[in-house]
PDB file of C-alpha atoms in Angstrom:
ATOM      1  CA  MET P   1    -155.787 -81.520 161.024  1.00 96.00           C
ATOM      2  CA  ARG P   2    -153.271 -84.222 162.168  1.00 98.00           C
ATOM      3  CA  LEU P   3    -151.235 -82.969 164.855  1.00 98.00           C
ATOM      4  CA  VAL P   4    -148.501 -85.175 165.704  1.00 98.00           C
ATOM      5  CA  ARG P   5    -145.338 -85.469 168.321  1.00 98.00           C
ATOM      6  CA  TYR P   6    -142.027 -87.000 166.566  1.00 98.00           C
ATOM      7  CA  GLY P   7    -138.479 -87.676 167.903  1.00 98.00           C
ATOM      8  CA  ARG P   8    -136.462 -89.590 170.451  1.00 97.00           C
ATOM      9  CA  PRO P   9    -138.658 -90.559 173.796  1.00 96.00           C
ATOM     10  CA  GLY P  10    -138.702 -87.544 176.025  1.00 95.00           C
ATOM     11  CA  LYS P  11    -137.301 -85.394 173.357  1.00 97.00           C
ATOM     12  CA  GLU P  12    -140.458 -85.102 171.167  1.00 98.00           C
ATOM     13  CA  LYS P  13    -141.182 -82.091 169.207  1.00 98.00           C
ATOM     14  CA  PRO P  14    -144.633 -80.707 168.038  1.00 98.00           C
ATOM     15  CA  GLY P  15    -145.618 -81.534 164.125  1.00 98.00           C
ATOM     16  CA  LEU P  16    -148.239 -81.817 161.526  1.00 97.00           C
ATOM     17  CA  ILE P  17    -149.280 -83.637 158.605  1.00 97.00           C
ATOM     18  CA  ASP P  18    -149.878 -81.680 155.563  1.00 96.00           C
ATOM     19  CA  ASP P  19    -152.106 -82.365 152.793  1.00 93.00           C
ATOM     20  CA  GLU P  20    -149.683 -84.161 151.037  1.00 94.00           C
ATOM     21  CA  GLY P  21    -148.749 -86.622 154.016  1.00 95.00           C
ATOM     22  CA  LYS P  22    -145.841 -84.766 154.695  1.00 96.00           C
ATOM     23  CA  LEU P  23    -144.590 -84.037 158.203  1.00 98.00           C
ATOM     24  CA  ARG P  24    -143.986 -80.430 159.291  1.00 98.00           C
ATOM     25  CA  ASP P  25    -142.305 -78.595 162.248  1.00 98.00           C
ATOM     26  CA  LEU P  26    -144.501 -76.924 164.343  1.00 98.00           C
ATOM     27  CA  SER P  27    -141.695 -75.972 167.164  1.00 97.00           C
ATOM     28  CA  GLY P  28    -141.109 -72.598 165.724  1.00 96.00           C
ATOM     29  CA  VAL P  29    -145.069 -71.650 166.649  1.00 96.00           C
ATOM     30  CA  ILE P  30    -145.758 -73.933 169.862  1.00 97.00           C
ATOM     31  CA  ALA P  31    -143.457 -75.384 172.427  1.00 97.00           C
ATOM     32  CA  ASP P  32    -145.590 -78.684 172.425  1.00 98.00           C
ATOM     33  CA  ILE P  33    -148.896 -80.512 171.676  1.00 98.00           C
ATOM     34  CA  ASP P  34    -150.461 -80.109 175.397  1.00 97.00           C
ATOM     35  CA  ALA P  35    -153.785 -79.143 177.030  1.00 97.00           C
ATOM     36  CA  ALA P  36    -153.236 -75.402 176.335  1.00 96.00           C
ATOM     37  CA  GLN P  37    -153.004 -76.332 172.849  1.00 97.00           C
ATOM     38  CA  LEU P  38    -155.824 -78.456 172.301  1.00 98.00           C
ATOM     39  CA  ALA P  39    -158.546 -75.640 173.426  1.00 96.00           C
ATOM     40  CA  PRO P  40    -161.018 -74.562 170.240  1.00 96.00           C
ATOM     41  CA  LYS P  41    -159.496 -71.079 169.827  1.00 96.00           C
ATOM     42  CA  ALA P  42    -155.703 -72.738 169.991  1.00 97.00           C
ATOM     43  CA  LEU P  43    -156.775 -75.438 167.157  1.00 97.00           C
ATOM     44  CA  ARG P  44    -158.375 -72.673 164.986  1.00 95.00           C
ATOM     45  CA  LYS P  45    -155.393 -70.787 165.277  1.00 95.00           C
ATOM     46  CA  LEU P  46    -153.252 -73.769 164.324  1.00 95.00           C
ATOM     47  CA  GLU P  47    -155.393 -74.732 161.462  1.00 94.00           C
ATOM     48  CA  LYS P  48    -154.845 -71.085 160.187  1.00 95.00           C
ATOM     49  CA  ILE P  49    -151.238 -71.273 159.774  1.00 94.00           C
ATOM     50  CA  PRO P  50    -150.144 -71.877 155.978  1.00 94.00           C
ATOM     51  CA  HIS P  51    -148.888 -75.456 156.426  1.00 91.00           C
ATOM     52  CA  ALA P  52    -146.695 -75.062 153.382  1.00 91.00           C
ATOM     53  CA  SER P  53    -144.729 -72.529 155.341  1.00 94.00           C
ATOM     54  CA  LEU P  54    -143.882 -74.924 158.483  1.00 97.00           C
ATOM     55  CA  PRO P  55    -140.353 -76.613 157.826  1.00 97.00           C
ATOM     56  CA  LEU P  56    -140.455 -79.807 156.444  1.00 97.00           C
ATOM     57  CA  VAL P  57    -139.030 -82.721 158.502  1.00 98.00           C
ATOM     58  CA  ARG P  58    -136.488 -85.147 156.612  1.00 94.00           C
ATOM     59  CA  GLY P  59    -136.469 -88.889 156.914  1.00 94.00           C
ATOM     60  CA  ASN P  60    -138.775 -90.941 158.820  1.00 95.00           C
ATOM     61  CA  PRO P  61    -138.652 -89.784 162.465  1.00 98.00           C
ATOM     62  CA  ARG P  62    -140.128 -91.709 165.381  1.00 98.00           C
ATOM     63  CA  TYR P  63    -143.983 -90.878 166.380  1.00 98.00           C
ATOM     64  CA  GLY P  64    -144.639 -90.580 170.195  1.00 98.00           C
ATOM     65  CA  VAL P  65    -147.990 -90.222 171.952  1.00 98.00           C
ATOM     66  CA  PRO P  66    -149.549 -86.923 169.995  1.00 98.00           C
ATOM     67  CA  VAL P  67    -150.469 -85.485 173.080  1.00 98.00           C
ATOM     68  CA  ALA P  68    -148.083 -84.316 175.665  1.00 98.00           C
ATOM     69  CA  ARG P  69    -148.635 -84.701 179.606  1.00 97.00           C
ATOM     70  CA  VAL P  70    -151.809 -86.858 179.275  1.00 98.00           C
ATOM     71  CA  GLY P  71    -153.371 -86.577 182.730  1.00 97.00           C
ATOM     72  CA  LYS P  72    -155.973 -89.305 182.606  1.00 98.00           C
ATOM     73  CA  PHE P  73    -156.228 -92.598 180.613  1.00 98.00           C
ATOM     74  CA  ILE P  74    -159.548 -93.947 180.876  1.00 98.00           C
ATOM     75  CA  GLY P  75    -160.492 -97.420 179.333  1.00 98.00           C
ATOM     76  CA  ILE P  76    -164.168 -98.315 178.556  1.00 97.00           C
ATOM     77  CA  GLY P  77    -164.616-101.735 178.646  1.00 93.00           C
ATOM     78  CA  LEU P  78    -167.035-104.451 176.693  1.00 89.00           C
ATOM     79  CA  ASN P  79    -168.292-101.478 174.170  1.00 95.00           C
ATOM     80  CA  TYR P  80    -169.231-103.765 171.278  1.00 91.00           C
ATOM     81  CA  SER P  81    -171.786-106.229 171.885  1.00 84.00           C
ATOM     82  CA  ASP P  82    -170.180-109.125 169.829  1.00 80.00           C
ATOM     83  CA  HIS P  83    -166.817-108.624 171.879  1.00 79.00           C
ATOM     84  CA  ALA P  84    -168.786-109.006 174.934  1.00 79.00           C
ATOM     85  CA  ALA P  85    -170.180-112.158 173.481  1.00 81.00           C
ATOM     86  CA  GLU P  86    -166.753-113.368 172.817  1.00 80.00           C
ATOM     87  CA  ALA P  87    -165.381-112.753 176.324  1.00 77.00           C
ATOM     88  CA  GLY P  88    -168.501-114.836 177.606  1.00 80.00           C
ATOM     89  CA  MET P  89    -169.736-111.287 179.459  1.00 78.00           C
ATOM     90  CA  PRO P  90    -173.363-109.710 179.303  1.00 84.00           C
ATOM     91  CA  ILE P  91    -173.955-106.652 177.545  1.00 87.00           C
ATOM     92  CA  PRO P  92    -173.355-103.665 180.297  1.00 91.00           C
ATOM     93  CA  LYS P  93    -176.180-101.546 181.163  1.00 94.00           C
ATOM     94  CA  GLU P  94    -173.783 -98.905 182.058  1.00 96.00           C
ATOM     95  CA  PRO P  95    -170.067 -98.054 180.565  1.00 96.00           C
ATOM     96  CA  ILE P  96    -167.647-100.471 182.382  1.00 94.00           C
ATOM     97  CA  VAL P  97    -164.590 -97.841 183.484  1.00 96.00           C
ATOM     98  CA  PHE P  98    -161.299 -98.643 184.127  1.00 96.00           C
ATOM     99  CA  MET P  99    -157.963 -96.696 184.278  1.00 97.00           C
ATOM    100  CA  LYS P 100    -154.700 -97.286 182.399  1.00 98.00           C
ATOM    101  CA  ALA P 101    -151.527 -96.089 184.144  1.00 98.00           C
ATOM    102  CA  ILE P 102    -149.992 -92.812 182.580  1.00 97.00           C
ATOM    103  CA  SER P 103    -146.809 -94.675 182.615  1.00 97.00           C
ATOM    104  CA  CYS P 104    -148.101 -97.175 180.042  1.00 98.00           C
ATOM    105  CA  LEU P 105    -148.339 -94.884 177.519  1.00 98.00           C
ATOM    106  CA  SER P 106    -146.092 -95.408 174.189  1.00 98.00           C
ATOM    107  CA  GLY P 107    -145.808 -94.481 170.508  1.00 98.00           C
ATOM    108  CA  PRO P 108    -147.656 -95.967 168.164  1.00 98.00           C
ATOM    109  CA  ASP P 109    -144.614 -97.822 166.685  1.00 98.00           C
ATOM    110  CA  ASP P 110    -142.857 -98.519 169.653  1.00 98.00           C
ATOM    111  CA  PRO P 111    -142.178-102.124 171.034  1.00 98.00           C
ATOM    112  CA  ILE P 112    -144.949-104.089 173.282  1.00 98.00           C
ATOM    113  CA  MET P 113    -143.011-105.429 176.083  1.00 98.00           C
ATOM    114  CA  LEU P 114    -144.268-108.567 177.779  1.00 98.00           C
ATOM    115  CA  PRO P 115    -144.468-108.343 181.657  1.00 96.00           C
ATOM    116  CA  GLN P 116    -142.734-110.654 184.011  1.00 95.00           C
ATOM    117  CA  GLY P 117    -145.038-113.355 184.497  1.00 92.00           C
ATOM    118  CA  SER P 118    -147.312-112.735 181.348  1.00 94.00           C
ATOM    119  CA  LYS P 119    -149.353-115.536 180.103  1.00 93.00           C
ATOM    120  CA  LYS P 120    -152.055-113.740 178.368  1.00 97.00           C
ATOM    121  CA  THR P 121    -150.909-110.613 176.936  1.00 98.00           C
ATOM    122  CA  ASP P 122    -153.719-109.570 174.386  1.00 98.00           C
ATOM    123  CA  TRP P 123    -154.212-106.854 171.495  1.00 98.00           C
ATOM    124  CA  GLU P 124    -157.166-104.441 171.367  1.00 97.00           C
ATOM    125  CA  VAL P 125    -157.635-102.061 168.434  1.00 98.00           C
ATOM    126  CA  GLU P 126    -159.783 -98.915 169.612  1.00 98.00           C
ATOM    127  CA  LEU P 127    -161.052 -95.635 169.039  1.00 98.00           C
ATOM    128  CA  GLY P 128    -159.417 -93.011 171.222  1.00 98.00           C
ATOM    129  CA  VAL P 129    -160.742 -89.757 172.535  1.00 98.00           C
ATOM    130  CA  VAL P 130    -158.778 -86.718 173.210  1.00 98.00           C
ATOM    131  CA  ILE P 131    -160.740 -84.099 175.401  1.00 98.00           C
ATOM    132  CA  GLY P 132    -160.032 -80.396 174.398  1.00 98.00           C
ATOM    133  CA  SER P 133    -162.022 -78.430 177.081  1.00 98.00           C
ATOM    134  CA  ARG P 134    -162.899 -79.143 180.757  1.00 98.00           C
ATOM    135  CA  ALA P 135    -165.973 -81.175 181.060  1.00 98.00           C
ATOM    136  CA  GLN P 136    -168.277 -81.510 183.752  1.00 98.00           C
ATOM    137  CA  TYR P 137    -171.625 -82.629 183.725  1.00 98.00           C
ATOM    138  CA  VAL P 138    -172.111 -82.374 179.904  1.00 98.00           C
ATOM    139  CA  SER P 139    -175.165 -83.109 178.199  1.00 98.00           C
ATOM    140  CA  GLU P 140    -174.766 -85.980 175.324  1.00 98.00           C
ATOM    141  CA  GLU P 141    -176.043 -83.221 173.181  1.00 98.00           C
ATOM    142  CA  ASP P 142    -172.969 -81.118 173.877  1.00 98.00           C
ATOM    143  CA  ALA P 143    -170.528 -83.738 174.608  1.00 98.00           C
ATOM    144  CA  LEU P 144    -168.575 -83.574 171.466  1.00 98.00           C
ATOM    145  CA  LYS P 145    -167.725 -79.794 171.804  1.00 97.00           C
ATOM    146  CA  TYR P 146    -165.515 -80.983 174.682  1.00 98.00           C
ATOM    147  CA  VAL P 147    -163.649 -83.426 172.239  1.00 98.00           C
ATOM    148  CA  ALA P 148    -160.384 -81.781 170.490  1.00 98.00           C
ATOM    149  CA  GLY P 149    -160.043 -84.900 168.148  1.00 98.00           C
ATOM    150  CA  TYR P 150    -159.420 -88.762 167.684  1.00 98.00           C
ATOM    151  CA  CYS P 151    -156.516 -91.266 167.666  1.00 98.00           C
ATOM    152  CA  VAL P 152    -155.727 -95.111 167.415  1.00 98.00           C
ATOM    153  CA  VAL P 153    -155.338 -96.709 170.874  1.00 98.00           C
ATOM    154  CA  ASN P 154    -154.053-100.572 171.211  1.00 98.00           C
ATOM    155  CA  ASP P 155    -155.342-101.078 174.867  1.00 98.00           C
ATOM    156  CA  VAL P 156    -153.042-104.100 175.282  1.00 98.00           C
ATOM    157  CA  SER P 157    -154.139-106.168 178.129  1.00 97.00           C
ATOM    158  CA  GLU P 158    -152.864-108.811 180.256  1.00 96.00           C
ATOM    159  CA  ARG P 159    -155.689-111.392 180.837  1.00 95.00           C
ATOM    160  CA  SER P 160    -154.336-113.147 183.623  1.00 93.00           C
ATOM    161  CA  PHE P 161    -153.695-109.833 185.663  1.00 94.00           C
ATOM    162  CA  GLN P 162    -156.709-108.408 184.673  1.00 91.00           C
ATOM    163  CA  LEU P 163    -159.323-111.254 185.500  1.00 86.00           C
ATOM    164  CA  GLU P 164    -157.623-114.000 187.325  1.00 85.00           C
ATOM    165  CA  ARG P 165    -156.036-111.809 190.272  1.00 84.00           C
ATOM    166  CA  GLY P 166    -158.709-110.092 191.701  1.00 77.00           C
ATOM    167  CA  PRO P 167    -161.744-107.880 190.858  1.00 79.00           C
ATOM    168  CA  GLN P 168    -160.245-104.760 189.386  1.00 80.00           C
ATOM    169  CA  TRP P 169    -159.148-104.634 185.961  1.00 85.00           C
ATOM    170  CA  ASP P 170    -156.450-102.162 186.222  1.00 90.00           C
ATOM    171  CA  LYS P 171    -153.646-104.250 187.104  1.00 91.00           C
ATOM    172  CA  GLY P 172    -154.018-106.219 183.630  1.00 93.00           C
ATOM    173  CA  LYS P 173    -154.097-102.843 181.666  1.00 96.00           C
ATOM    174  CA  GLY P 174    -151.282-100.662 182.896  1.00 97.00           C
ATOM    175  CA  CYS P 175    -147.883-102.392 182.494  1.00 96.00           C
ATOM    176  CA  ASP P 176    -145.386-100.598 180.847  1.00 97.00           C
ATOM    177  CA  THR P 177    -145.784-100.313 176.808  1.00 98.00           C
ATOM    178  CA  PHE P 178    -149.576-101.226 177.175  1.00 98.00           C
ATOM    179  CA  GLY P 179    -150.721 -97.898 175.661  1.00 98.00           C
ATOM    180  CA  PRO P 180    -149.820 -97.279 172.290  1.00 98.00           C
ATOM    181  CA  VAL P 181    -151.348 -93.960 170.738  1.00 98.00           C
ATOM    182  CA  GLY P 182    -151.084 -92.357 167.575  1.00 97.00           C
ATOM    183  CA  PRO P 183    -149.586 -91.937 165.013  1.00 98.00           C
ATOM    184  CA  TRP P 184    -151.621 -88.582 165.017  1.00 98.00           C
ATOM    185  CA  LEU P 185    -154.469 -86.705 166.824  1.00 98.00           C
ATOM    186  CA  VAL P 186    -157.025 -85.920 164.190  1.00 98.00           C
ATOM    187  CA  THR P 187    -159.331 -82.898 164.870  1.00 97.00           C
ATOM    188  CA  GLN P 188    -162.889 -82.998 164.951  1.00 93.00           C
ATOM    189  CA  GLU P 189    -163.405 -81.060 161.514  1.00 90.00           C
ATOM    190  CA  ASP P 190    -161.698 -83.919 159.671  1.00 94.00           C
ATOM    191  CA  ILE P 191    -164.014 -86.569 161.009  1.00 95.00           C
ATOM    192  CA  TYR P 192    -167.342 -86.507 159.192  1.00 93.00           C
ATOM    193  CA  ASP P 193    -169.317 -89.136 161.773  1.00 97.00           C
ATOM    194  CA  VAL P 194    -167.184 -90.787 164.439  1.00 98.00           C
ATOM    195  CA  GLN P 195    -169.802 -93.287 164.568  1.00 97.00           C
ATOM    196  CA  GLN P 196    -169.018 -94.628 161.070  1.00 97.00           C
ATOM    197  CA  LEU P 197    -165.289 -95.590 161.286  1.00 98.00           C
ATOM    198  CA  ASP P 198    -163.625 -98.836 160.461  1.00 97.00           C
ATOM    199  CA  LEU P 199    -161.306-100.571 162.747  1.00 97.00           C
ATOM    200  CA  TYR P 200    -158.599-103.500 162.160  1.00 98.00           C
ATOM    201  CA  LEU P 201    -155.798-105.432 163.659  1.00 98.00           C
ATOM    202  CA  GLU P 202    -153.642-107.767 162.204  1.00 98.00           C
ATOM    203  CA  LEU P 203    -151.135-110.363 164.175  1.00 98.00           C
ATOM    204  CA  ASN P 204    -148.205-111.599 161.960  1.00 98.00           C
ATOM    205  CA  GLY P 205    -149.956-110.447 158.877  1.00 98.00           C
ATOM    206  CA  LYS P 206    -153.313-112.263 159.420  1.00 98.00           C
ATOM    207  CA  ARG P 207    -156.706-109.900 160.036  1.00 98.00           C
ATOM    208  CA  MET P 208    -157.769-110.614 163.827  1.00 97.00           C
ATOM    209  CA  GLN P 209    -160.141-107.889 164.167  1.00 97.00           C
ATOM    210  CA  THR P 210    -162.575-106.268 162.017  1.00 97.00           C
ATOM    211  CA  GLY P 211    -165.225-103.659 163.227  1.00 95.00           C
ATOM    212  CA  SER P 212    -166.836-100.302 163.173  1.00 95.00           C
ATOM    213  CA  THR P 213    -167.359 -97.857 165.530  1.00 96.00           C
ATOM    214  CA  GLU P 214    -171.186 -98.023 164.465  1.00 95.00           C
ATOM    215  CA  THR P 215    -171.551-101.080 166.268  1.00 94.00           C
ATOM    216  CA  MET P 216    -170.591 -99.579 170.039  1.00 96.00           C
ATOM    217  CA  ILE P 217    -172.963-100.115 172.768  1.00 96.00           C
ATOM    218  CA  PHE P 218    -172.188 -96.622 174.006  1.00 97.00           C
ATOM    219  CA  SER P 219    -171.369 -93.758 171.633  1.00 98.00           C
ATOM    220  CA  VAL P 220    -168.696 -91.305 172.119  1.00 98.00           C
ATOM    221  CA  ALA P 221    -171.303 -88.640 172.904  1.00 98.00           C
ATOM    222  CA  GLN P 222    -172.623 -90.926 175.516  1.00 98.00           C
ATOM    223  CA  ILE P 223    -169.236 -91.809 177.103  1.00 98.00           C
ATOM    224  CA  VAL P 224    -167.824 -88.164 177.309  1.00 98.00           C
ATOM    225  CA  SER P 225    -171.273 -87.287 178.930  1.00 98.00           C
ATOM    226  CA  TYR P 226    -171.076 -90.370 181.178  1.00 98.00           C
ATOM    227  CA  LEU P 227    -167.705 -89.786 182.452  1.00 98.00           C
ATOM    228  CA  SER P 228    -168.197 -86.072 182.949  1.00 98.00           C
ATOM    229  CA  LYS P 229    -170.760 -87.101 186.000  1.00 98.00           C
ATOM    230  CA  PHE P 230    -168.055 -89.022 188.042  1.00 98.00           C
ATOM    231  CA  MET P 231    -164.856 -87.174 187.488  1.00 98.00           C
ATOM    232  CA  THR P 232    -163.706 -83.706 185.781  1.00 98.00           C
ATOM    233  CA  LEU P 233    -162.281 -84.721 182.411  1.00 98.00           C
ATOM    234  CA  GLU P 234    -159.334 -81.908 181.522  1.00 98.00           C
ATOM    235  CA  PRO P 235    -157.739 -81.304 178.256  1.00 98.00           C
ATOM    236  CA  GLY P 236    -155.526 -84.041 177.183  1.00 98.00           C
ATOM    237  CA  ASP P 237    -157.031 -86.820 178.955  1.00 98.00           C
ATOM    238  CA  VAL P 238    -157.646 -89.885 176.656  1.00 98.00           C
ATOM    239  CA  ILE P 239    -160.292 -92.203 176.586  1.00 98.00           C
ATOM    240  CA  ALA P 240    -160.067 -95.769 175.042  1.00 98.00           C
ATOM    241  CA  THR P 241    -163.746 -96.415 173.754  1.00 98.00           C
ATOM    242  CA  GLY P 242    -163.695-100.260 173.522  1.00 97.00           C
ATOM    243  CA  THR P 243    -162.946-102.945 170.985  1.00 96.00           C
ATOM    244  CA  PRO P 244    -164.443-104.574 168.419  1.00 95.00           C
ATOM    245  CA  PRO P 245    -164.204-108.759 168.625  1.00 93.00           C
ATOM    246  CA  GLY P 246    -161.383-110.872 167.443  1.00 95.00           C
ATOM    247  CA  VAL P 247    -159.141-110.442 170.538  1.00 96.00           C
ATOM    248  CA  GLY P 248    -156.772-113.405 171.660  1.00 96.00           C
ATOM    249  CA  GLN P 249    -158.718-114.231 174.477  1.00 92.00           C
ATOM    250  CA  GLY P 250    -162.308-115.127 172.348  1.00 91.00           C
ATOM    251  CA  ARG P 251    -160.473-117.223 169.903  1.00 92.00           C
ATOM    252  CA  LYS P 252    -160.437-121.061 169.726  1.00 91.00           C
ATOM    253  CA  PRO P 253    -158.322-122.153 170.638  1.00 95.00           C
ATOM    254  CA  GLN P 254    -156.995-119.052 172.368  1.00 96.00           C
ATOM    255  CA  ARG P 255    -154.071-116.980 171.210  1.00 97.00           C
ATOM    256  CA  PHE P 256    -151.946-114.718 173.223  1.00 98.00           C
ATOM    257  CA  LEU P 257    -148.750-112.587 172.353  1.00 98.00           C
ATOM    258  CA  LYS P 258    -145.514-114.102 172.546  1.00 97.00           C
ATOM    259  CA  LYS P 259    -141.989-112.615 171.724  1.00 97.00           C
ATOM    260  CA  GLY P 260    -141.252-112.059 168.037  1.00 98.00           C
ATOM    261  CA  ASP P 261    -145.081-111.505 167.130  1.00 98.00           C
ATOM    262  CA  VAL P 262    -145.872-108.070 164.952  1.00 98.00           C
ATOM    263  CA  LEU P 263    -148.979-106.145 165.374  1.00 98.00           C
ATOM    264  CA  ARG P 264    -150.768-103.983 162.753  1.00 98.00           C
ATOM    265  CA  LEU P 265    -153.605-102.003 163.611  1.00 98.00           C
ATOM    266  CA  GLY P 266    -155.661 -98.913 162.379  1.00 98.00           C
ATOM    267  CA  ILE P 267    -158.744 -96.986 162.117  1.00 98.00           C
ATOM    268  CA  ALA P 268    -159.901 -95.321 158.901  1.00 97.00           C
ATOM    269  CA  GLY P 269    -158.604 -91.718 158.599  1.00 97.00           C
ATOM    270  CA  LEU P 270    -156.713 -92.107 161.992  1.00 98.00           C
ATOM    271  CA  GLY P 271    -153.723 -93.727 160.730  1.00 98.00           C
ATOM    272  CA  GLU P 272    -151.910 -97.095 161.537  1.00 98.00           C
ATOM    273  CA  GLN P 273    -149.853 -98.531 164.157  1.00 98.00           C
ATOM    274  CA  GLN P 274    -147.302-101.411 164.023  1.00 98.00           C
ATOM    275  CA  GLN P 275    -145.745-102.997 167.229  1.00 98.00           C
ATOM    276  CA  ASP P 276    -143.082-105.642 167.608  1.00 98.00           C
ATOM    277  CA  VAL P 277    -143.450-107.944 170.889  1.00 98.00           C
ATOM    278  CA  ILE P 278    -140.310-108.437 172.858  1.00 98.00           C
ATOM    279  CA  ALA P 279    -139.459-109.839 176.055  1.00 95.00           C
ATOM    280  CA  TRP P 280    -139.516-107.879 179.155  1.00 89.00           C
ATOM    281  CA  THR P 281    -136.068-106.257 179.919  1.00 83.00           C
ATOM    282  CA  ALA P 282    -134.774-104.353 183.032  1.00 79.00           C
ATOM    283  CA  PRO P 283    -135.080-100.429 182.581  1.00 74.00           C
ATOM    284  CA  LYS P 284    -131.690 -99.028 182.114  1.00 70.00           C
TER     285      LYS P 284
END
């Protein structure tokens, strides 16, 4: 099942994508796609609804973040060995954990806005994991039972903020628009093997990143189990699980985002994003 939230920012409605790829309105069934709707029982209830009975949404509305009111946006760093190599950093012995500000969340096709003073804003296509049940000290064997589904994340990062202005990564990860998520949340039963998904990213039509979740250092199950030992994972929390090689920082010469660039990225079975890069503008 592919769940979406569509409409103007702050006014999104719940929906789903049917088997023919058409957008159906869920607002007559549920108020929103939030923590309550991510529980296994609630998802099974939605799955049983005849999709053809739901109203068809006309046109091409904007997609928002597929989960409302995300509580935590957690990142895992250097989770692909070849990406660690291009960054000139050792392969981590334990997952590297950082937080992305909730205020950086944006729709999958919303513009990326370069922050004031940006010199090294970079791209990172990543598998996103959405928690469906509260997780505390869960085992690796049981970890996937706590996952509602998966999505595409672009972990946009300002490298000079991240690496040259103190030891904490967070300040380079949480700028406004630095967290495109979606277009949809794909529930567990539609993903045969989450460790066999191809990822890609293109910049202005040129392929920059090509990878597979098969080469992750720490699997999704390991990450969920690990994080649950340090924090309670709540329904609706989103985890970005690391990026394959090909980021701008690792290229020779380095290439960072500038106004007018266009990114296109996706993951097999999870959909595609496209973002225009724009200059910083003052909020209205």
